[in-house]
XYZ file of C-alpha atoms in Angstrom:
379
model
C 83.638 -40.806 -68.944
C 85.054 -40.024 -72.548
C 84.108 -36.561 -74.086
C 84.191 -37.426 -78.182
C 84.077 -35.860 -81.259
C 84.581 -32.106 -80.193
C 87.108 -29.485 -81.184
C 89.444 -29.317 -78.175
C 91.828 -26.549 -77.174
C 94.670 -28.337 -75.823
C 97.207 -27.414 -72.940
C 98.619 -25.014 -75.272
C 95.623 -23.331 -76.415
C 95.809 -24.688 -79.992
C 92.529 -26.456 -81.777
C 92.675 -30.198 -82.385
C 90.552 -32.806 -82.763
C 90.551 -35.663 -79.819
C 88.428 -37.321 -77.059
C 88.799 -36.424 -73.575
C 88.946 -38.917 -70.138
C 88.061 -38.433 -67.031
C 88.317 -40.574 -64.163
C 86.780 -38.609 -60.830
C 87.857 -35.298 -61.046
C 90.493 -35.299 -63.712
C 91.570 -35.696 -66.881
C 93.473 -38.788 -67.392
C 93.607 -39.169 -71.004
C 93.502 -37.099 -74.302
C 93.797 -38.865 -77.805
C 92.598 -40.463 -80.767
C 89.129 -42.627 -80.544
C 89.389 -43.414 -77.195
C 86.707 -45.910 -75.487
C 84.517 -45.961 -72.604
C 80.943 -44.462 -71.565
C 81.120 -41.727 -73.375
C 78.874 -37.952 -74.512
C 79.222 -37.307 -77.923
C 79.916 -33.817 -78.679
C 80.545 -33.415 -82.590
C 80.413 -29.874 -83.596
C 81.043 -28.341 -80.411
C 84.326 -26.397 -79.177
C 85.783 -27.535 -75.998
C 87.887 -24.611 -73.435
C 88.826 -25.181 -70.113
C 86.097 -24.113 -67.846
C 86.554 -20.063 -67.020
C 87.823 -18.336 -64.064
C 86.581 -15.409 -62.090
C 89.061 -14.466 -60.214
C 87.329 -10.835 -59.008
C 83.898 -10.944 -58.471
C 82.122 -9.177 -55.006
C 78.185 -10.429 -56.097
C 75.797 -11.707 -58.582
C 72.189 -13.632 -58.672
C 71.599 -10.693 -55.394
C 74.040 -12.250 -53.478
C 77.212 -10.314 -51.859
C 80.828 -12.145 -50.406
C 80.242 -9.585 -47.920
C 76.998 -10.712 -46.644
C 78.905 -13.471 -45.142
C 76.574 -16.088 -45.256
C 75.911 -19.564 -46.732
C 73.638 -18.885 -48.714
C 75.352 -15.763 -50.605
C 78.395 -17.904 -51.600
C 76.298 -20.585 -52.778
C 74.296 -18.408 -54.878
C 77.119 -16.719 -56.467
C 78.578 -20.368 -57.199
C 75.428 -21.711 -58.903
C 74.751 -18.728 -60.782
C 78.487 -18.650 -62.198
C 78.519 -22.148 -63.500
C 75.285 -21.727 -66.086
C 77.633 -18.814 -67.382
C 80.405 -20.960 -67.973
C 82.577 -20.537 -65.379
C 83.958 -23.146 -62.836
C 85.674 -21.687 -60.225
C 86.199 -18.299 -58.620
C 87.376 -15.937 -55.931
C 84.742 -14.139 -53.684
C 85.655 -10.536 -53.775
C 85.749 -7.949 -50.371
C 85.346 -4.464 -49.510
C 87.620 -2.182 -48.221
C 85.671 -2.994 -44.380
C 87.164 -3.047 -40.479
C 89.062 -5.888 -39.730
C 86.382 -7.313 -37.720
C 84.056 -7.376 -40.979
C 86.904 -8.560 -43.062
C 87.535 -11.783 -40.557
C 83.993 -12.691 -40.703
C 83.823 -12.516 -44.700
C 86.593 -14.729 -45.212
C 85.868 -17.113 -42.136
C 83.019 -17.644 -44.386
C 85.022 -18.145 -47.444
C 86.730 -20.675 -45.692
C 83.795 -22.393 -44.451
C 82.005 -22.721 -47.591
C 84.860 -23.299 -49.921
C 84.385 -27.482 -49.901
C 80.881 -26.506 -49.730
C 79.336 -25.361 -52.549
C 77.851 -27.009 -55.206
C 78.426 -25.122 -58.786
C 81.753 -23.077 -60.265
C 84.158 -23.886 -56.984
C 85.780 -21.630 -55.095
C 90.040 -21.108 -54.771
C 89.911 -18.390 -52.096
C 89.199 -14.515 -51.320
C 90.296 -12.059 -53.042
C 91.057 -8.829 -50.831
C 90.388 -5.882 -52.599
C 90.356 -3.065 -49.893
C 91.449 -1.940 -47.242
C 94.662 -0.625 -48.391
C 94.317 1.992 -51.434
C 94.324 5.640 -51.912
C 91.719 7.915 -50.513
C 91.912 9.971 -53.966
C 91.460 6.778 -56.235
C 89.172 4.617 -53.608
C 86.215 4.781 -56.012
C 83.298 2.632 -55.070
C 84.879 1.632 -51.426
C 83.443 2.932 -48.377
C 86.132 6.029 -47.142
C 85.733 5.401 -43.738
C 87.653 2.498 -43.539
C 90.497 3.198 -46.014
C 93.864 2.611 -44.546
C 97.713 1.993 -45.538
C 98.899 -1.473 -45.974
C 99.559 -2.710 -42.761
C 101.675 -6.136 -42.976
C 100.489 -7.431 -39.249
C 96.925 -6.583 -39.697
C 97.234 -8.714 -43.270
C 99.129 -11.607 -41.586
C 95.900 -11.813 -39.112
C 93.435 -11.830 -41.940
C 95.239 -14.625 -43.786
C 95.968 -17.118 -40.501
C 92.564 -16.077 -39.126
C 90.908 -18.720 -42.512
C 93.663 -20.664 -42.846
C 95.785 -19.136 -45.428
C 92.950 -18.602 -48.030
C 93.660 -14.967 -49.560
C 94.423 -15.802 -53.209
C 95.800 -11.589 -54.199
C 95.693 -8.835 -51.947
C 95.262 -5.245 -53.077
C 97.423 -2.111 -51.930
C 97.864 1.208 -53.648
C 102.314 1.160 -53.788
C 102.536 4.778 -52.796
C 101.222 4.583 -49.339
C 103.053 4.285 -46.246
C 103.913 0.788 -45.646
C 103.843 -0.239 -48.957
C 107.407 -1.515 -49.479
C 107.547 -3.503 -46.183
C 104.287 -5.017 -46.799
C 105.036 -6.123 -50.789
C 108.787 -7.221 -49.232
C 106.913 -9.388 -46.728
C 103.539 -11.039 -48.372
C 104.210 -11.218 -52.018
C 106.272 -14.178 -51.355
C 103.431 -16.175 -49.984
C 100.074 -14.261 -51.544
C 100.365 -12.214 -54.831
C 100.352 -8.681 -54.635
C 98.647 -6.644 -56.310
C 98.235 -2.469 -57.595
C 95.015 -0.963 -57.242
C 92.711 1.811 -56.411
C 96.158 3.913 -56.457
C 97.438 7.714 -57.081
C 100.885 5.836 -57.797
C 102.883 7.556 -61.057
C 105.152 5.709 -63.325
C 107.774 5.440 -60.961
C 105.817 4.018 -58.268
C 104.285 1.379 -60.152
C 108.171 0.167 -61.434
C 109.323 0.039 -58.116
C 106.873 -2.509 -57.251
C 107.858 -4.429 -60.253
C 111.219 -4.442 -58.600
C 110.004 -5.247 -55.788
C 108.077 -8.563 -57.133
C 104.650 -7.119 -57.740
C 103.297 -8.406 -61.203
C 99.586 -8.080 -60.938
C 97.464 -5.056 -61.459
C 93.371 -5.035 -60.496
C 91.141 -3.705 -63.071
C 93.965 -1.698 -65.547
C 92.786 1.667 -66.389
C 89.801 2.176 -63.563
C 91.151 3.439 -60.400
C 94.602 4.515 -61.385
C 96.686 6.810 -63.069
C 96.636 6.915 -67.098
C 98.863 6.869 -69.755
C 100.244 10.716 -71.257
C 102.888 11.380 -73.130
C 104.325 13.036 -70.014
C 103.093 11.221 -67.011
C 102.871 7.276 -68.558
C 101.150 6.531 -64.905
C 100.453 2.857 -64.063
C 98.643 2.141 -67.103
C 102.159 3.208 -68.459
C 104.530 1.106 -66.640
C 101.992 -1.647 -66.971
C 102.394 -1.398 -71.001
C 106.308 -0.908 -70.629
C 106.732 -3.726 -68.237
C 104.291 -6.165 -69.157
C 106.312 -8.659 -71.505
C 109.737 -7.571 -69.843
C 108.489 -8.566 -66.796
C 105.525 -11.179 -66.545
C 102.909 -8.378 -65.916
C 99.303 -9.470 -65.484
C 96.360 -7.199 -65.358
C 92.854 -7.848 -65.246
C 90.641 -6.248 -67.518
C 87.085 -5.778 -67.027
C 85.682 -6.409 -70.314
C 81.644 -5.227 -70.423
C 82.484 -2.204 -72.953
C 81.033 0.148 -70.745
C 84.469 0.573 -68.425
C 86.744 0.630 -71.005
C 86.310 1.957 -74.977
C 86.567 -1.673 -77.030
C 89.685 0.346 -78.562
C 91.527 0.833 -75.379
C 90.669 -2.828 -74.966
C 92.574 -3.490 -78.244
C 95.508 -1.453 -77.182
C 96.052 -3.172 -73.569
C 95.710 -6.462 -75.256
C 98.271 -5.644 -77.385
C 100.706 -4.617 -75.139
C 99.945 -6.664 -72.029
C 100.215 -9.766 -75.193
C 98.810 -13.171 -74.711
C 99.916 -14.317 -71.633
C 99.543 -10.885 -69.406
C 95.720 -10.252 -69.941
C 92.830 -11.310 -67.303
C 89.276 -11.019 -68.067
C 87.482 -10.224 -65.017
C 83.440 -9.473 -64.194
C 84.349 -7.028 -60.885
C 80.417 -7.826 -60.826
C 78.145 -6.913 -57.839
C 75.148 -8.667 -56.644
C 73.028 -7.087 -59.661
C 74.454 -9.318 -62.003
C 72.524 -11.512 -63.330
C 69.615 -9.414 -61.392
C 67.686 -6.622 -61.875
C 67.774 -2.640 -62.583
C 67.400 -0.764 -58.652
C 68.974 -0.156 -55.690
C 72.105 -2.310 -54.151
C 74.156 -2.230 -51.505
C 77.609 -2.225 -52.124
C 80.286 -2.552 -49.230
C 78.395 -0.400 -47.360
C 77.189 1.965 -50.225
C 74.075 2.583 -51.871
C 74.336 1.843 -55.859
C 71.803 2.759 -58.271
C 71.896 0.155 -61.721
C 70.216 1.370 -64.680
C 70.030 -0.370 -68.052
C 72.734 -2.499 -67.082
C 75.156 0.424 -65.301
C 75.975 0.164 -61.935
C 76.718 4.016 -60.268
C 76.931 5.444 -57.016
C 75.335 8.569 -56.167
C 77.728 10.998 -57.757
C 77.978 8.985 -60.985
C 81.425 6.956 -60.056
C 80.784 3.190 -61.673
C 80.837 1.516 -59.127
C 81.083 -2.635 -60.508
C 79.829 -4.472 -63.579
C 76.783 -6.693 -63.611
C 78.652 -8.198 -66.374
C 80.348 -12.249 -66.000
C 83.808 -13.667 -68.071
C 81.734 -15.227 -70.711
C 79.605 -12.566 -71.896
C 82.903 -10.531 -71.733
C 84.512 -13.223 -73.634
C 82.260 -13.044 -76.617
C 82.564 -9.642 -76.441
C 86.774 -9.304 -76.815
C 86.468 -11.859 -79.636
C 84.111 -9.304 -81.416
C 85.840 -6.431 -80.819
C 88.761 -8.391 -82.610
C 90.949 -9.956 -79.811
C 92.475 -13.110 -81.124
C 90.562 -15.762 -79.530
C 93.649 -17.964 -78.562
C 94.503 -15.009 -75.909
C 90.832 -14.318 -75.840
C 90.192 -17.932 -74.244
C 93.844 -17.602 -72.424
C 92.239 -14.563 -70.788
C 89.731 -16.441 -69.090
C 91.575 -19.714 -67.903
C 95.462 -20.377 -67.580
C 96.202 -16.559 -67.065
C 94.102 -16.411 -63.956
C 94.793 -19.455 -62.873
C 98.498 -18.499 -63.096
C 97.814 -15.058 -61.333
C 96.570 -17.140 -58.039
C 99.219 -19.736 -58.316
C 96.462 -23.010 -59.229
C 97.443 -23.573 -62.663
C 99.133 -26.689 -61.748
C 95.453 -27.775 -60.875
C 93.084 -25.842 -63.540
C 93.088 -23.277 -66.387
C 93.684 -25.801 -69.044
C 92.918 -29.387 -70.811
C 95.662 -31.161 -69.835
C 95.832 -34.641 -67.854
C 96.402 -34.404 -64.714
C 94.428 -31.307 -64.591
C 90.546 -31.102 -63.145
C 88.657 -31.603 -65.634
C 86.787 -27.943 -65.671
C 85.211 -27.771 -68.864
C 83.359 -25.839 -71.321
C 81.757 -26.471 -74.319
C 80.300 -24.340 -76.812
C 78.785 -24.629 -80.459
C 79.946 -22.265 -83.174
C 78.144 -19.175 -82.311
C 79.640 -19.677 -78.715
C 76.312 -20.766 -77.237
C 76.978 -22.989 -73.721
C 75.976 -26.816 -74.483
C 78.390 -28.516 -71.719
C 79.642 -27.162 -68.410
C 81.976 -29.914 -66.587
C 83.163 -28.624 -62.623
C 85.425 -31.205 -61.662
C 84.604 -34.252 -63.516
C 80.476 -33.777 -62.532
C 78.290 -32.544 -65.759
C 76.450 -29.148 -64.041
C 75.111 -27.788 -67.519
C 74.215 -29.960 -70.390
C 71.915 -28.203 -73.376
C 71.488 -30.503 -75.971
């Protein structure tokens, strides 16, 4: 199949004009007026398709219902928003839920039939009481390197990032021992400046959700927000960024764009099953959340998720004046670098799958490509 006549950005995120082929699942060609059956798609924009890489629900499905049917919801409801693949997103939970979830994950990773799936990503169980936010306190505990090493055997190896808070006790041993074979990650975390750059040291360069559920910049306590900033460039410092302009001001958006620059910022949904729902009551690891107009709360008025997805929250950094080469970079290659699959997705390049997406001028969706297999087509 030959994509023609669309506006392409190419593996290094720069607009040309040139036809795409795909053979099966990848790319195989790019260039000028290339032949074959072919969809013609003048006056459209071409990305690669986006990634989610933290997202617990959506469509009124949960990764911690453990079923089937939840993950194939989620997947089918993802790629009409653009976005190809994804990781299924836990709660901090026992270990006996945990196992379950991901056995699931495992199960259903070949399985499902829209955006695809790379592997779990473990949010809780190993944060701070103070900053545990939306996860369920009764089963908050400090990293614990064994218990981990159980999780990730028990399905085969697929935990994509794991979450702790870098203050707790444990934390060194356990970044020492599993960042070298499953990134790291800070979150949910009382950790101060200092904290945050000794995980640097120690080889952590992800952070989960910057700003929400950890300590903030001042001019005398930078925090983890601060050492993010400082380090970012230095160091190869990710963070995701949930973009719905309801958990962060569109100008502190600006800001960590600026400083995280065009290779260190992640869009992410964090989304719960209300997404693409309805306003009411959800369960949330274990938690009752109230959505209203949109906002998802728990009880006490801590946000507890988006019902937001990376598209909509693309559109919105590009008009809130992110530059939409980092924008789009946000979405693709930088997660798929985060997880360690950009040798396989995250950009149009041959060799690559070819996840694509295709929009016309005022960013509407008129292709989505998972693969090599059309899923969306609007025109």
């Amino acid at each position: 199949m030959i994509l023609k006549n669309a506006d392409i950005y190419d593996e290094n995120f720069n607009l040309i004009k040139a036809d795409i082929k795909i053979n099966g699942e990848k790319i195989t060609e790019i260039g000028d007026e290339l032949s074959g059956d072919s969809v013609d798609l003048l006056d459209y924009m071409i990305l690669p398709g986006l990634i989610d890489i933290h997202i617990h629900g959506r469509a009124g499905a949960d990764t911690g219902d453990a079923t089937p049917e939840a993950l194939s919801t989620m997947s089918e409801s993802l790629v009409k928003k653009g976005i190809t693949s994804f990781c299924p997103t836990s709660m901090t939970l026992s270990f006996e839920e945990l196992l379950k979830i991901f056995q699931n994950v495992k199960e259903m990773k070949n399985k499902v039939q829209g955006a695809y799936i790379h592997g779990i990503n473990m949010e809780g169980p190993y944060i701070a009481m103070s900053k545990k936010g939306a996860q369920n306190a009764a089963y908050v505990r400090n990293p614990d390197k064994d218990e981990f090493k159980k999780l990730y055997d028990g399905c085969d190896g697929n935990i994509k990032i794991v979450d702790i808070a870098p203050e707790c006790d444990g934390a060194e041993e356990f970044i020492k021992e599993v960042q070298p074979y499953c990134p790291v990650s800070i979150a949910h975390t009382a950790a101060d400046y200092d904290d945050a750059i000794k995980a640097f040291e120690l080889g952590v360069r992800h952070i989960t959700h910057l700003y929400n559920a950890q300590s903030g910049l001042s001019h005398r306590a930078p925090g983890v927000v601060g050492a993010v900033f400082d380090r970012a460039k230095k160091d190869g410092i990710r963070a995701e960024i949930i973009c719905d302009g309801f958990h962060i001001h569109p100008a502190a958006l600006r800001i960590a764009f600026e400083n995280l620059g065009e290779d260190g910022s992640i869009i992410i949904s964090d989304s719960m099953r209300a997404a693409g729902h309805f306003d009411g009551e959800y369960d949330l690891g274990g938690q009752t959340v109230y959505v209203k107009n949109g906002k998802a709360l728990l009880s006490d008025g801590t946000i507890a998720a988006s019902t937001s997805n990376v598209f909509d929250e693309l559109k919105n950094v590009i008009s809130y004046g992110i530059p939409i080469k980092q924008a789009i970079k946000s979405a693709t290659i930088n997660p798929a670098k985060a997880i360690r699959v950009d040798d396989q997705t995250g950009s149009i390049k041959v060799g690559k799958y070819a996840d694509i997406l295709a929009v016309d001028k005022d960013f509407n969706i008129k292709l989505v490509m998972v693969k090599g297999k059309i899923k969306v087509k609007n025109f």
